[in-house]
Coordinates of C-alpha atoms in Angstrom, one line a residue:
M27 CA 110.6 104.9 70.0
D28 CA 109.9 108.5 69.2
E29 CA 107.8 107.9 66.1
P30 CA 104.3 109.4 65.9
V31 CA 101.2 107.9 67.4
P32 CA 99.7 105.8 64.6
T33 CA 96.5 106.7 62.8
T34 CA 94.3 104.0 61.3
D35 CA 91.0 103.4 59.6
S36 CA 90.4 100.0 61.1
I37 CA 90.2 98.6 64.6
D38 CA 91.0 95.0 63.4
P39 CA 94.7 95.2 64.2
L40 CA 94.1 96.5 67.7
Y41 CA 92.4 93.5 69.3
P42 CA 92.9 89.7 69.5
A43 CA 90.8 87.9 66.9
A44 CA 88.6 86.3 69.5
N45 CA 87.7 89.8 70.9
L46 CA 87.0 91.5 67.5
P47 CA 83.2 90.7 67.3
S48 CA 82.4 92.2 70.7
Q49 CA 84.8 95.1 70.1
K50 CA 83.1 96.0 66.8
I51 CA 79.8 96.1 68.4
R52 CA 81.2 98.2 71.3
W53 CA 82.6 100.7 68.8
Q54 CA 79.4 101.0 66.9
N55 CA 77.6 101.6 70.1
L56 CA 80.1 104.3 71.0
V57 CA 79.5 106.1 67.7
K58 CA 75.7 105.7 67.9
H59 CA 75.7 107.1 71.4
F60 CA 77.8 110.1 70.3
E61 CA 75.4 110.7 67.4
E62 CA 72.4 110.6 69.7
K63 CA 73.9 113.0 72.2
Y64 CA 75.7 115.4 70.0
G65 CA 73.9 115.2 66.7
G66 CA 76.7 113.9 64.5
K67 CA 79.5 111.3 64.3
P68 CA 82.8 112.0 66.2
A69 CA 85.6 113.4 64.1
F70 CA 87.9 110.7 65.5
V71 CA 88.5 108.4 68.5
A72 CA 91.6 108.4 70.6
R73 CA 92.4 105.0 72.0
S74 CA 94.9 104.1 74.8
P75 CA 95.1 100.7 76.4
G76 CA 95.7 99.5 80.0
R77 CA 98.7 97.5 80.8
V78 CA 100.0 94.6 82.9
N79 CA 103.4 94.8 84.4
L80 CA 105.4 91.6 84.0
I81 CA 108.2 92.6 86.4
G82 CA 109.6 95.7 87.9
E83 CA 107.0 96.6 90.5
H84 CA 107.0 100.0 92.3
I85 CA 110.4 101.0 90.9
D86 CA 109.6 103.3 88.0
Y87 CA 109.3 106.3 90.3
S88 CA 112.7 105.5 91.6
L89 CA 113.8 105.7 87.9
Y90 CA 114.6 102.0 87.4
E91 CA 113.7 99.9 84.4
V92 CA 110.4 98.0 84.1
L93 CA 108.9 95.4 81.8
P94 CA 105.2 95.9 81.1
M95 CA 103.0 95.1 78.1
A96 CA 99.8 96.6 76.9
I97 CA 96.5 94.6 77.1
A98 CA 93.4 94.6 74.9
A99 CA 91.3 96.5 77.4
D100 CA 91.4 100.2 76.7
V101 CA 89.9 103.7 77.1
L102 CA 88.2 105.3 74.1
V103 CA 87.7 109.1 73.8
A104 CA 85.4 110.1 70.9
V105 CA 85.7 113.8 70.0
G106 CA 83.8 116.3 68.0
P107 CA 85.9 119.5 68.1
S108 CA 84.5 122.9 67.2
S109 CA 85.9 124.1 63.9
D110 CA 84.3 127.5 64.1
D111 CA 87.0 130.2 63.7
S112 CA 84.8 132.6 65.6
Q113 CA 85.5 130.6 68.7
K114 CA 89.1 131.6 68.8
D115 CA 90.2 133.8 71.8
V116 CA 87.0 133.0 73.7
D117 CA 86.3 130.5 76.5
A118 CA 86.2 126.9 75.4
I119 CA 83.2 124.8 76.4
I120 CA 84.1 121.1 77.0
A121 CA 81.1 118.8 77.2
M122 CA 82.0 115.4 78.8
L123 CA 79.8 112.3 78.7
N124 CA 80.5 108.7 79.6
T125 CA 78.8 105.6 78.1
N126 CA 78.5 104.3 81.7
H127 CA 76.1 107.1 82.5
R128 CA 74.6 105.4 85.5
K129 CA 77.9 105.6 87.3
H130 CA 79.5 108.6 85.7
S131 CA 77.3 111.7 85.4
P132 CA 77.5 114.1 82.5
S133 CA 79.7 117.2 83.1
Q134 CA 80.7 120.4 81.4
C135 CA 83.4 122.9 82.1
T136 CA 84.4 126.3 80.7
V137 CA 88.1 126.9 80.0
P138 CA 89.3 130.5 79.7
S139 CA 91.0 131.2 76.4
L140 CA 94.4 131.5 78.1
G141 CA 93.6 129.3 81.2
E142 CA 93.2 125.7 82.0
A143 CA 90.5 123.3 83.2
H144 CA 90.0 123.4 87.0
I145 CA 90.8 120.2 88.8
D146 CA 89.9 119.6 92.5
A147 CA 92.2 116.7 93.4
T148 CA 90.4 116.3 96.7
V149 CA 87.3 115.1 94.9
H150 CA 87.4 111.7 93.1
E151 CA 85.6 112.8 90.0
W152 CA 85.8 110.8 86.7
T153 CA 86.2 114.0 84.6
N154 CA 89.4 114.9 86.5
Y155 CA 91.2 112.4 84.3
F156 CA 90.1 114.0 81.1
K157 CA 90.9 117.5 82.5
A158 CA 94.3 116.3 83.5
G159 CA 95.0 115.2 79.9
F160 CA 93.4 118.3 78.6
N161 CA 95.7 120.6 80.7
G162 CA 98.8 118.7 79.8
A163 CA 98.0 118.9 76.1
I164 CA 97.2 122.6 76.3
D165 CA 100.4 123.3 78.2
L166 CA 102.4 121.6 75.4
L167 CA 100.6 123.6 72.7
R168 CA 101.3 126.9 74.6
K169 CA 105.0 126.1 74.7
E170 CA 104.8 126.2 70.9
N171 CA 102.5 129.2 70.8
A172 CA 102.2 131.3 74.0
T173 CA 98.8 132.8 72.9
F174 CA 97.2 129.5 71.9
S175 CA 93.6 129.1 73.0
P176 CA 91.8 125.7 72.9
C177 CA 88.7 124.8 70.9
S178 CA 85.4 123.7 72.3
M179 CA 84.9 120.0 72.3
D180 CA 82.1 117.4 72.6
V181 CA 83.6 114.3 74.3
L182 CA 82.3 110.8 74.9
V183 CA 84.3 108.4 76.9
D184 CA 84.1 104.6 77.0
G185 CA 86.4 102.3 79.0
D186 CA 86.7 98.6 79.7
V187 CA 89.9 98.7 81.9
P188 CA 88.7 97.7 85.4
A189 CA 89.0 100.8 87.6
G190 CA 91.1 100.1 90.7
G191 CA 92.1 96.7 89.2
G192 CA 95.8 97.4 88.9
L193 CA 95.7 97.6 85.1
S194 CA 96.2 101.3 84.8
S195 CA 92.8 102.6 83.8
S196 CA 93.7 106.1 85.0
A197 CA 96.9 106.3 82.9
A198 CA 95.0 105.0 79.9
F199 CA 92.3 107.6 80.4
V200 CA 94.8 110.5 80.8
C201 CA 96.9 109.3 77.7
A202 CA 93.8 109.0 75.5
S203 CA 92.5 112.3 76.7
A204 CA 95.7 114.2 76.0
L205 CA 96.0 112.6 72.6
A206 CA 92.4 113.5 71.8
V207 CA 92.9 117.2 72.9
L208 CA 96.1 117.5 70.8
R209 CA 94.4 116.1 67.8
A210 CA 91.2 118.2 68.2
N211 CA 93.4 121.3 68.4
G212 CA 95.1 120.8 65.1
R213 CA 98.1 118.5 66.0
E214 CA 97.9 115.9 63.2
T215 CA 101.3 114.4 64.3
V216 CA 101.8 113.6 68.0
K217 CA 105.1 112.0 69.0
K218 CA 104.8 109.1 71.4
K219 CA 107.5 110.4 73.7
E220 CA 106.0 113.8 74.1
L221 CA 102.6 112.3 74.8
V222 CA 104.1 110.0 77.5
E223 CA 106.1 112.8 79.1
L224 CA 103.1 115.1 79.3
A225 CA 100.8 112.3 80.5
I226 CA 103.2 111.4 83.4
V227 CA 103.1 115.0 84.7
S228 CA 99.4 115.4 84.0
E229 CA 98.3 112.5 86.1
R230 CA 100.0 113.9 89.1
A231 CA 97.5 116.8 89.0
V232 CA 94.8 114.2 90.0
G233 CA 96.8 113.5 93.2
V234 CA 99.1 110.6 92.4
N235 CA 102.9 110.6 92.4
S236 CA 102.9 108.5 89.2
G237 CA 106.3 107.2 88.0
G238 CA 105.9 106.7 84.2
M239 CA 105.6 103.0 83.6
D240 CA 101.8 103.0 83.1
Q241 CA 101.8 105.9 80.5
S242 CA 104.8 104.4 78.7
A243 CA 103.1 101.0 78.3
S244 CA 99.9 102.6 77.2
V245 CA 101.6 104.6 74.4
F246 CA 104.8 102.8 73.4
S247 CA 103.6 99.2 73.3
V248 CA 103.8 97.1 70.2
K249 CA 101.4 94.3 69.7
G250 CA 103.0 90.9 70.4
D251 CA 106.0 92.2 72.4
A252 CA 106.9 93.1 75.9
L253 CA 108.2 96.7 76.5
S254 CA 111.4 97.6 78.3
V255 CA 111.1 101.1 79.7
S256 CA 113.9 103.1 81.2
F257 CA 113.8 106.5 82.8
S258 CA 117.4 107.5 83.2
P259 CA 119.1 109.5 81.9
E260 CA 115.9 110.1 79.9
L261 CA 112.7 108.3 79.0
H262 CA 113.4 105.4 76.6
A263 CA 111.3 102.4 75.5
E264 CA 112.3 99.3 73.5
A265 CA 110.1 96.4 72.3
I266 CA 111.4 93.0 73.4
P267 CA 109.9 90.1 71.4
F268 CA 109.0 87.0 73.4
P269 CA 111.0 84.0 72.4
Q270 CA 109.1 81.3 70.4
T271 CA 109.1 78.6 73.0
K272 CA 107.4 75.2 73.2
P273 CA 105.1 75.4 75.1
P274 CA 104.5 79.0 74.2
I275 CA 104.9 81.7 76.8
T276 CA 101.4 82.3 78.2
F277 CA 100.2 84.9 80.7
M278 CA 96.9 84.9 82.7
I279 CA 95.5 87.9 84.5
A280 CA 93.2 87.3 87.5
Q281 CA 91.2 89.9 89.3
S282 CA 91.0 89.8 93.1
F283 CA 87.9 92.0 93.0
V284 CA 89.5 94.0 95.8
T285 CA 89.4 97.6 94.6
S286 CA 92.4 99.7 95.5
D287 CA 92.1 103.1 93.8
K288 CA 95.5 104.7 94.3
H289 CA 93.9 108.1 93.9
V290 CA 91.8 107.4 97.0
T291 CA 94.3 105.3 99.1
G292 CA 97.4 107.2 98.0
P293 CA 98.2 109.0 101.3
R294 CA 98.7 105.7 103.2
C295 CA 99.7 103.5 100.3
Y296 CA 101.1 104.5 96.9
N297 CA 102.0 108.1 97.6
L298 CA 103.5 107.1 100.9
R299 CA 105.8 104.6 99.1
V300 CA 107.0 107.4 96.8
V301 CA 107.9 109.5 99.8
E302 CA 109.6 106.6 101.6
C303 CA 111.8 105.8 98.6
T304 CA 112.7 109.5 98.2
L305 CA 113.6 109.8 101.8
A306 CA 115.6 106.6 101.7
A307 CA 117.7 108.1 98.9
E308 CA 118.2 111.3 100.9
M309 CA 119.2 109.4 104.1
M310 CA 121.6 107.1 102.2
A311 CA 123.2 110.0 100.4
K312 CA 123.7 111.7 103.8
G313 CA 125.4 108.6 105.2
L314 CA 127.6 108.3 102.1
G315 CA 128.5 111.9 102.0
V316 CA 127.3 112.4 98.4
E317 CA 125.1 115.1 97.1
L318 CA 121.9 114.2 95.3
K319 CA 121.1 116.3 92.2
G320 CA 117.6 117.0 91.0
D321 CA 116.2 114.4 88.6
S322 CA 112.8 113.4 87.0
G323 CA 111.6 111.5 90.1
P324 CA 108.2 112.6 91.3
L325 CA 109.8 114.6 94.2
G326 CA 112.9 115.5 92.4
R327 CA 115.2 112.9 94.0
S328 CA 115.4 109.2 93.5
L329 CA 117.3 106.0 94.4
R330 CA 118.5 105.9 90.9
G331 CA 119.9 109.4 91.4
L332 CA 121.6 108.1 94.5
Q333 CA 123.3 105.3 92.5
H334 CA 124.4 107.8 89.9
A335 CA 125.8 110.2 92.5
F336 CA 127.7 107.5 94.3
F337 CA 129.3 106.0 91.1
G338 CA 129.5 109.3 89.3
G339 CA 131.5 111.1 92.0
G340 CA 128.9 113.4 93.4
K341 CA 130.7 114.1 96.7
S342 CA 129.3 116.8 98.9
N343 CA 131.6 119.6 100.1
N344 CA 130.0 119.6 103.5
D345 CA 130.9 116.0 104.4
P346 CA 134.2 114.2 105.1
P347 CA 135.6 112.4 102.1
V348 CA 134.3 109.0 101.4
S349 CA 135.4 106.2 99.1
L350 CA 133.0 106.6 96.2
G351 CA 132.2 103.9 93.7
D352 CA 134.2 103.4 90.5
P353 CA 132.3 104.9 87.6
Q354 CA 133.5 102.0 85.4
T355 CA 131.7 99.5 87.6
P356 CA 129.2 97.5 85.5
Y357 CA 125.6 98.5 86.0
K358 CA 124.5 95.2 87.6
E359 CA 127.4 95.3 90.0
Q360 CA 126.5 98.9 90.9
L361 CA 123.0 97.8 91.9
E362 CA 124.4 94.9 94.0
T363 CA 126.6 97.4 95.8
M364 CA 123.7 99.7 96.5
L365 CA 121.7 96.8 97.8
S366 CA 124.5 95.7 100.1
M367 CA 124.7 99.2 101.7
V368 CA 121.1 99.4 102.7
A369 CA 121.4 97.5 105.9
E370 CA 124.3 99.6 107.1
L371 CA 122.9 103.0 106.2
L372 CA 119.2 102.4 107.0
E373 CA 119.7 100.0 109.9
N374 CA 116.5 100.8 111.8
E375 CA 114.2 98.0 110.7
G376 CA 111.4 99.5 112.8
G377 CA 111.3 102.6 110.6
Y378 CA 112.0 106.2 111.3
T379 CA 109.9 109.0 112.7
R380 CA 109.6 112.4 111.1
E381 CA 111.8 113.7 113.9
E382 CA 114.5 111.2 113.3
I383 CA 114.5 111.8 109.6
A384 CA 114.6 115.6 110.0
D385 CA 117.4 115.4 112.5
S386 CA 119.5 113.2 110.1
L387 CA 118.9 115.6 107.2
S388 CA 119.7 118.6 109.4
M389 CA 116.3 120.2 108.9
T390 CA 113.2 120.9 110.9
V391 CA 110.1 118.7 110.9
P392 CA 108.0 121.4 109.3
A393 CA 110.6 121.9 106.6
L394 CA 110.7 118.1 106.0
E395 CA 106.9 118.0 105.6
E396 CA 106.9 121.1 103.4
K397 CA 109.5 119.6 101.0
Y398 CA 108.3 116.0 100.8
M399 CA 104.7 115.7 102.1
T400 CA 102.8 118.7 101.0
K401 CA 102.3 118.3 97.3
F402 CA 101.0 114.7 97.9
P403 CA 100.1 114.4 101.6
V404 CA 100.9 111.1 103.3
Q405 CA 99.7 109.4 106.5
A406 CA 102.4 107.6 108.5
V407 CA 103.9 107.5 112.0
R408 CA 107.0 105.6 111.0
F409 CA 108.7 105.5 107.6
M410 CA 110.1 102.1 106.5
L411 CA 113.0 103.4 104.6
G412 CA 115.3 100.3 104.7
K413 CA 112.6 97.9 103.6
R414 CA 111.6 100.1 100.7
A415 CA 115.1 100.7 99.4
R416 CA 115.9 96.9 99.7
H417 CA 112.9 96.1 97.5
V418 CA 113.7 98.7 94.9
F419 CA 117.3 97.6 94.4
S420 CA 116.5 93.9 94.4
E421 CA 113.6 94.3 92.0
A422 CA 115.8 96.3 89.6
L423 CA 118.2 93.3 89.6
R424 CA 115.3 91.0 88.9
V425 CA 114.3 93.1 85.9
I426 CA 117.8 92.7 84.5
A427 CA 117.7 89.0 85.0
F428 CA 114.2 88.7 83.3
E429 CA 115.3 90.6 80.2
E430 CA 118.5 88.7 79.9
L431 CA 116.6 85.5 79.9
L432 CA 114.1 86.7 77.2
Q433 CA 117.0 88.0 75.0
D434 CA 119.3 85.0 75.4
P435 CA 119.7 83.4 71.9
S436 CA 119.3 79.9 73.4
S437 CA 116.0 80.8 75.1
T438 CA 113.8 79.2 72.5
T439 CA 115.3 75.7 73.2
D440 CA 116.0 76.1 76.9
P441 CA 113.7 73.8 78.8
D442 CA 114.3 75.8 82.0
L443 CA 113.4 79.2 80.6
L444 CA 109.8 79.4 81.7
P445 CA 110.5 78.0 85.2
R446 CA 113.3 80.5 85.6
L447 CA 111.2 83.4 84.5
G448 CA 108.4 82.2 86.8
S449 CA 110.9 82.0 89.7
L450 CA 111.8 85.7 89.3
M451 CA 108.0 86.6 89.3
N452 CA 107.6 84.6 92.5
E453 CA 110.5 86.5 94.1
T454 CA 108.8 89.8 93.2
Q455 CA 105.6 88.7 94.9
D456 CA 107.4 87.7 98.0
S457 CA 109.2 91.0 98.1
C458 CA 106.0 93.0 97.5
R459 CA 104.3 91.0 100.3
D460 CA 107.0 91.0 102.9
I461 CA 109.3 94.0 102.2
Y462 CA 107.4 96.6 100.2
E463 CA 104.1 95.6 101.9
C464 CA 101.9 96.4 99.0
S465 CA 100.1 93.0 98.7
C466 CA 97.0 91.8 100.5
P467 CA 95.6 88.4 101.6
E468 CA 93.4 88.1 98.5
I469 CA 96.3 88.7 96.2
D470 CA 98.4 86.3 98.2
Q471 CA 95.7 83.6 97.9
L472 CA 95.3 84.0 94.2
C473 CA 99.0 83.5 93.7
S474 CA 99.2 80.5 96.0
V475 CA 96.3 78.8 94.3
A476 CA 97.8 79.4 90.9
R477 CA 101.2 78.0 91.9
E478 CA 99.6 74.9 93.4
A479 CA 97.7 74.4 90.2
G480 CA 100.8 74.5 88.0
A481 CA 101.7 78.2 87.3
Y482 CA 105.4 78.9 86.8
G483 CA 105.2 82.3 88.5
S484 CA 102.5 84.4 90.1
R485 CA 102.6 88.0 91.4
L486 CA 100.5 91.1 91.9
T487 CA 100.6 93.6 89.1
G488 CA 100.1 97.3 89.4
A489 CA 100.0 99.4 92.6
G490 CA 98.9 96.5 94.7
W491 CA 96.7 96.5 97.9
G492 CA 94.2 94.7 95.7
G493 CA 93.6 94.8 92.0
C494 CA 94.9 92.1 89.7
T495 CA 97.5 89.3 89.5
V496 CA 99.6 88.2 86.6
H497 CA 100.7 84.6 86.1
L498 CA 103.2 82.8 83.8
V499 CA 101.6 79.5 83.1
P500 CA 102.0 76.4 80.9
R501 CA 99.5 76.6 78.0
H502 CA 98.0 73.2 78.8
K503 CA 97.4 74.3 82.4
V504 CA 95.2 77.3 81.7
D505 CA 91.9 75.5 82.3
D506 CA 93.2 73.8 85.4
I507 CA 94.4 77.1 86.9
R508 CA 91.1 78.8 86.0
K509 CA 89.1 76.1 87.7
A510 CA 91.3 76.2 90.8
W511 CA 90.6 79.9 91.1
I512 CA 86.9 79.4 90.7
D513 CA 86.7 76.6 93.2
K514 CA 89.1 77.9 95.8
Y515 CA 88.8 81.7 95.6
Y516 CA 85.9 83.2 93.6
L517 CA 83.1 80.9 94.7
V518 CA 84.4 80.9 98.2
R519 CA 84.5 84.7 98.3
E520 CA 81.1 85.1 96.5
P521 CA 79.2 81.8 96.3
D522 CA 76.5 83.2 94.0
M523 CA 79.0 84.9 91.6
S524 CA 77.5 85.1 88.1
K525 CA 78.9 83.3 85.1
E526 CA 79.5 86.6 83.5
K527 CA 81.5 87.9 86.4
L528 CA 83.5 84.7 86.6
Q529 CA 84.3 85.0 82.9
E530 CA 85.5 88.6 83.4
A531 CA 87.6 87.6 86.4
V532 CA 90.2 85.7 84.4
V533 CA 91.7 86.4 81.0
V534 CA 94.5 84.9 79.0
S535 CA 96.5 88.0 78.0
E536 CA 98.3 88.8 74.8
P537 CA 100.7 91.7 74.4
G538 CA 98.5 94.5 73.0
Q539 CA 99.0 97.6 70.8
G540 CA 99.6 101.0 72.3
A541 CA 97.8 104.3 71.7
V542 CA 96.3 105.0 68.3
V543 CA 93.9 107.5 66.6
I544 CA 91.0 106.1 64.6
R545 CA 89.7 108.3 61.8
K546 CA 86.1 109.2 61.2
N547 CA 85.7 107.2 57.9
S548 CA 86.2 103.9 59.9
F549 CA 82.8 104.6 61.6
N550 CA 80.7 104.4 58.5
R551 CA 79.8 100.8 58.6
T552 CA 77.0 99.7 56.3
T553 CA 73.9 97.8 57.3
Q554 CA 75.4 94.7 55.6
Q555 CA 78.6 95.1 57.8
L556 CA 76.4 95.4 60.9
A557 CA 74.5 92.4 59.8
K558 CA 77.8 90.5 59.6
D559 CA 78.4 91.4 63.2
Y560 CA 75.1 90.0 64.1
R561 CA 75.7 86.7 62.2
T562 CA 79.0 86.4 64.0
F563 CA 77.3 86.5 67.3
A564 CA 74.6 84.1 66.2
V565 CA 77.4 81.6 65.6
L566 CA 78.9 82.4 68.9
R567 CA 75.6 81.5 70.5
V568 CA 76.5 77.9 69.6
T569 CA 80.3 77.9 69.9
D570 CA 80.7 80.2 72.9
P571 CA 77.4 80.9 74.7
S572 CA 78.9 83.3 77.2
N573 CA 79.7 85.7 74.3
S574 CA 76.4 85.7 72.5
A575 CA 73.1 87.4 73.1
R576 CA 74.2 89.4 76.2
F577 CA 76.6 91.3 74.0
L578 CA 73.9 92.2 71.5
R579 CA 71.7 93.5 74.3
R580 CA 74.6 95.3 75.9
Y581 CA 76.0 97.1 72.9
Y582 CA 73.0 97.7 70.7
P583 CA 70.1 99.9 71.9
P584 CA 66.6 98.5 71.4
Q585 CA 65.8 100.7 68.4
A586 CA 68.9 99.5 66.6
R587 CA 68.1 95.9 67.3
Q588 CA 64.6 96.3 65.9
T589 CA 65.8 98.1 62.8
M590 CA 67.9 95.1 61.8
L591 CA 65.6 92.4 63.2
G592 CA 63.8 91.8 60.0
T593 CA 67.1 91.1 58.1
L594 CA 68.6 88.9 60.7
H595 CA 65.7 87.2 62.6
I596 CA 65.5 84.0 60.5
E597 CA 69.3 83.5 60.4
V598 CA 69.9 84.2 64.1
F599 CA 67.0 81.9 65.0
V600 CA 68.2 79.0 62.8
V601 CA 71.8 79.2 63.9
S602 CA 71.2 79.5 67.6
G603 CA 68.1 77.5 68.0
A604 CA 66.4 80.3 69.9
K605 CA 65.3 83.8 69.4
L606 CA 68.3 86.0 70.6
L607 CA 66.7 89.4 70.5

């Protein structure tokens, strides 16, 4: 899937039909805000969505396949680049604003003509994500032209992917930012693969050992399909259509409202798991007498690299001969073999200290820390290497089983398909809770309540330790499961939770469209078109009260509402039975 990131004049294909009215108002508000702050319309908007991972949790940075899909929630980066030729070879001025100005303060940075934007990864600052994408894009452009200097840019960011919710808001932000910078600096054609590859590396500058699933889902995804992403021997993505079943395959996403920002908790959570998986690969390689070669894992070694070394004949000259795996062994059997060796090679269930690991790898503790724990510091007394490796290999096997079920020609008529898919998701949750230890009581409760209410399968999605859950459910059980969550989780956790927050807590998810650039001429909506948006919401006042007047107030500033009030007042009043504005 190395085609260019698409460019479009319409946002209609990007969102589910039910979301379009609110999205159109959101986009108009974005453009108006840009005009008010910068004095003109943006030249374009780069858009990149969040994602939900269906199966394959915490194994992308070990270079194993995953199966995510994009969602409708996204990050928008509106850009007005400087086109003044006199600005070449001088410092670039990057002005950065966020539509959520109460939470995210305006910022500006100066980038030397042959330098990059400064990022302080120790400070959790929203602009770091834009700067990360900026630096990745500029690095790519300088590989093509060593003397390239970036243009100045006016930037406005809007996002509705919940931060810390496990839906990859950070990856969506970095992808959209890198795409925006490439486009602003003259790159009319941006290949999806190059965008993903630079975004994977770029996000690590913010302080996270990201694996690549999030960026791949945000860019490669095709509306309506799941996405199979592999990382070895190189990055590859393939759309996998969902079988047309009766009842149809339906996914629900539920927020735990436990925020777990992996950029903040990384040293004891996400980054620690990356280090543990890498050290597990090194320790198992030592025990097997095979030599690990460098690969694209965050720390240059991976469990997938270990599998390749064992079955590819990567014997070390410094160790006694061992019986290596047969290179002709089918891939699934290779994984089963690796899983079976974990207990023998990493037998200490209580974990390993730095001293024990260093001794096994014939190195000093300072050398161990310098190699594996300096770029992304971690906090741990004991490293649970056996547990982490066991999860990775078993989860990789579950991904294979899940994809086989989706691609089985008989799947559309198999009455056991959905329960079997759900069972695999349940196994993932059990492993994330008990073996990888990345769940939390709130996530566990959401999954338990959903299963009791009729879900086929329930599991955390994303980094874990909070965030969101994903559930495969019978279509006719959607309302029952939603009600069970409200009664047994949300209102117990927060008795006075508002209707708006309850509505945002649970969504029925459809596979969304990946990254796209929206051209300027799509922003020139006429008053009549805006009036149509208002009429749509007037009707929603009757048919779906939760999506009515509050959206008008949220997305249109008072002046804009008053401008059109004369045209719309009577119609809105008649349809809704009340004055909305």
